[in-house]
Amino acid sequence: MSDHDILSDDEREALSAVMLEPDLPPQRVLIVDDDKDARELLAEILGLDGIRCMTASSGEAAWALLNTHASIGLLITDLRMAPSNGLELIRQVRGSTRAALPIIVVSGDAEAPDVIDAMHLSVVDFLLKPIDSVKLAKMVKRELGMAS
C-alpha cells in the first residue's frame, strides 16, 4: 500500500470481490390483462424499449408470479378482468410483503369511483386505453430506475 492510497489491501480485495459479483437480474414488468391481444401488444411495445416483461391473464395468475419471481419490479394491471378484478389484485399486493411494488393501472372503461379507489391504493398512475406508449415507456423506465 503506497502512502497516498486511501484503501488498504483488505479493502481493495473486498471491493474487487463485490465488483466481480454477478449483477442482480434485471427487473421485469408484470402485465396483467384478461385480453390476450392487449397484454401481448403492451409487452411487445415495452420490449422494443428494452424493458423485460412477463404477462398474466388474471389476478390469480399474477399473484402466483409475484410470489415466485423476485425480479418483478413493476406491475401494470387492467381493472376490468374476470373472475377477479385489478383492484382486488392491487389490494392483495398492498397487504403483502410486496406492498411497496409500484403499480400502474390501465383501463378501457374505468368509472370515477374505480379511479379514486386505485389512487387511494397508491398507484403510480391511472392510464386510459388506448395507451400513449411513449408516455408509458418513460414512466416504466423511471419506476424501474432505468436510464431514459
Coordinates of C-alpha atoms in Angstrom, one line a residue:
M1 CA 0.0 0.0 0.0
S2 CA 1.5 3.4 -1.0
D3 CA 1.4 6.4 1.2
H4 CA -1.2 8.2 -0.9
D5 CA -3.5 5.2 -1.3
I6 CA -6.8 5.6 0.6
L7 CA -7.7 1.9 0.5
S8 CA -6.0 -0.8 2.5
D9 CA -5.1 -4.1 0.7
D10 CA -8.0 -5.8 2.5
E11 CA -10.4 -3.1 1.5
R12 CA -9.2 -3.3 -2.1
E13 CA -9.7 -7.1 -2.1
A14 CA -13.2 -6.7 -0.7
L15 CA -14.1 -4.1 -3.3
S16 CA -12.8 -6.3 -6.1
A17 CA -14.9 -9.2 -4.8
V18 CA -18.0 -7.0 -4.8
M19 CA -17.3 -5.7 -8.3
L20 CA -16.9 -9.2 -9.6
E21 CA -20.3 -10.5 -8.2
P22 CA -22.9 -11.1 -10.9
D23 CA -25.3 -8.3 -11.3
L24 CA -28.8 -8.7 -9.9
P25 CA -31.3 -9.9 -12.5
P26 CA -32.8 -7.1 -14.5
Q27 CA -36.2 -6.0 -13.2
R28 CA -39.2 -7.1 -15.1
V29 CA -42.6 -5.7 -15.6
L30 CA -45.6 -7.9 -14.9
I31 CA -48.5 -7.1 -17.3
V32 CA -51.9 -8.3 -16.2
D33 CA -54.9 -8.2 -18.6
D34 CA -57.5 -10.8 -19.4
D35 CA -57.4 -9.6 -23.1
K36 CA -54.6 -11.7 -24.6
D37 CA -54.0 -9.2 -27.5
A38 CA -53.8 -6.2 -25.2
R39 CA -51.3 -7.7 -22.8
E40 CA -49.1 -9.2 -25.6
L41 CA -49.1 -5.9 -27.5
L42 CA -48.1 -4.0 -24.4
A43 CA -45.3 -6.4 -23.7
E44 CA -44.1 -6.1 -27.2
I45 CA -44.2 -2.3 -27.1
L46 CA -42.2 -2.2 -23.8
G47 CA -39.9 -4.9 -25.1
L48 CA -38.9 -2.6 -28.0
D49 CA -37.7 -0.2 -25.4
G50 CA -35.5 -2.8 -23.7
I51 CA -38.0 -3.5 -20.9
R52 CA -38.3 -7.1 -19.9
C53 CA -41.9 -8.2 -19.4
M54 CA -43.9 -11.1 -18.1
T55 CA -47.6 -11.5 -18.6
A56 CA -50.6 -12.9 -16.7
S57 CA -54.2 -13.4 -17.8
S58 CA -55.8 -13.0 -14.4
G59 CA -55.2 -11.6 -10.9
E60 CA -54.7 -15.1 -9.6
A61 CA -52.0 -15.9 -12.2
A62 CA -50.3 -12.5 -11.5
W63 CA -50.3 -13.2 -7.7
A64 CA -48.6 -16.6 -8.3
L65 CA -45.9 -14.9 -10.4
L66 CA -45.4 -12.1 -7.9
N67 CA -44.8 -14.8 -5.2
T68 CA -42.3 -16.7 -7.2
H69 CA -40.3 -14.1 -9.2
A70 CA -38.5 -11.5 -7.0
S71 CA -37.3 -9.8 -10.2
I72 CA -40.7 -8.3 -10.8
G73 CA -40.2 -4.6 -10.1
L74 CA -43.4 -3.1 -11.5
L75 CA -47.0 -4.2 -12.0
I76 CA -49.2 -3.0 -14.9
T77 CA -52.8 -4.2 -14.5
D78 CA -56.1 -3.7 -16.1
L79 CA -59.0 -3.1 -13.8
R80 CA -61.8 -5.0 -15.5
M81 CA -61.0 -8.7 -15.5
A82 CA -62.9 -11.8 -14.7
P83 CA -63.2 -13.6 -12.3
S84 CA -61.2 -11.1 -10.1
N85 CA -60.5 -7.5 -11.0
G86 CA -57.5 -5.3 -10.9
L87 CA -58.5 -3.5 -7.7
E88 CA -58.6 -6.9 -5.8
L89 CA -55.1 -7.7 -7.1
I90 CA -53.8 -4.2 -6.0
R91 CA -55.3 -4.6 -2.6
Q92 CA -53.7 -8.1 -2.3
V93 CA -50.3 -6.7 -3.3
R94 CA -50.6 -3.7 -0.9
G95 CA -51.4 -6.1 2.0
S96 CA -48.4 -8.3 1.3
T97 CA -44.6 -8.3 1.6
R98 CA -44.7 -6.7 -1.9
A99 CA -46.7 -3.7 -0.7
A100 CA -44.1 -1.2 -2.0
L101 CA -44.3 -2.5 -5.5
P102 CA -45.0 0.3 -8.0
I103 CA -48.3 -0.3 -9.8
I104 CA -49.7 1.4 -13.0
V105 CA -53.3 0.9 -13.8
V106 CA -54.6 0.7 -17.4
S107 CA -58.3 0.6 -18.2
G108 CA -60.6 1.0 -21.2
D109 CA -63.7 1.8 -19.3
A110 CA -63.0 3.0 -15.8
E111 CA -65.6 4.9 -13.8
A112 CA -64.7 7.7 -11.4
P113 CA -65.1 5.5 -8.2
D114 CA -62.6 3.0 -9.7
V115 CA -60.1 5.7 -10.4
I116 CA -60.4 7.1 -6.9
D117 CA -60.1 3.6 -5.3
A118 CA -57.0 2.9 -7.3
M119 CA -55.4 6.2 -6.4
H120 CA -56.1 5.6 -2.7
L121 CA -54.1 2.4 -3.1
S122 CA -51.1 4.4 -4.0
V123 CA -50.8 3.5 -7.7
V124 CA -48.2 5.4 -9.8
D125 CA -50.7 6.4 -12.4
F126 CA -54.0 5.5 -14.0
L127 CA -54.0 5.4 -17.8
L128 CA -56.9 5.1 -20.1
K129 CA -56.8 2.8 -23.2
P130 CA -55.7 3.4 -25.8
I131 CA -52.4 3.9 -24.1
D132 CA -49.8 6.5 -25.1
S133 CA -46.9 4.0 -25.4
V134 CA -44.2 6.7 -25.3
K135 CA -45.5 8.1 -22.0
L136 CA -45.9 4.6 -20.6
A137 CA -42.4 3.6 -21.5
K138 CA -40.9 6.7 -19.9
M139 CA -43.0 6.1 -16.8
V140 CA -41.9 2.4 -16.6
K141 CA -38.3 3.3 -17.1
R142 CA -38.5 5.9 -14.3
E143 CA -40.1 3.5 -11.9
L144 CA -37.5 0.7 -12.7
G145 CA -34.6 3.2 -12.4
M146 CA -33.6 2.6 -16.0
A147 CA -31.8 5.4 -17.9
S148 CA -34.2 7.0 -20.3

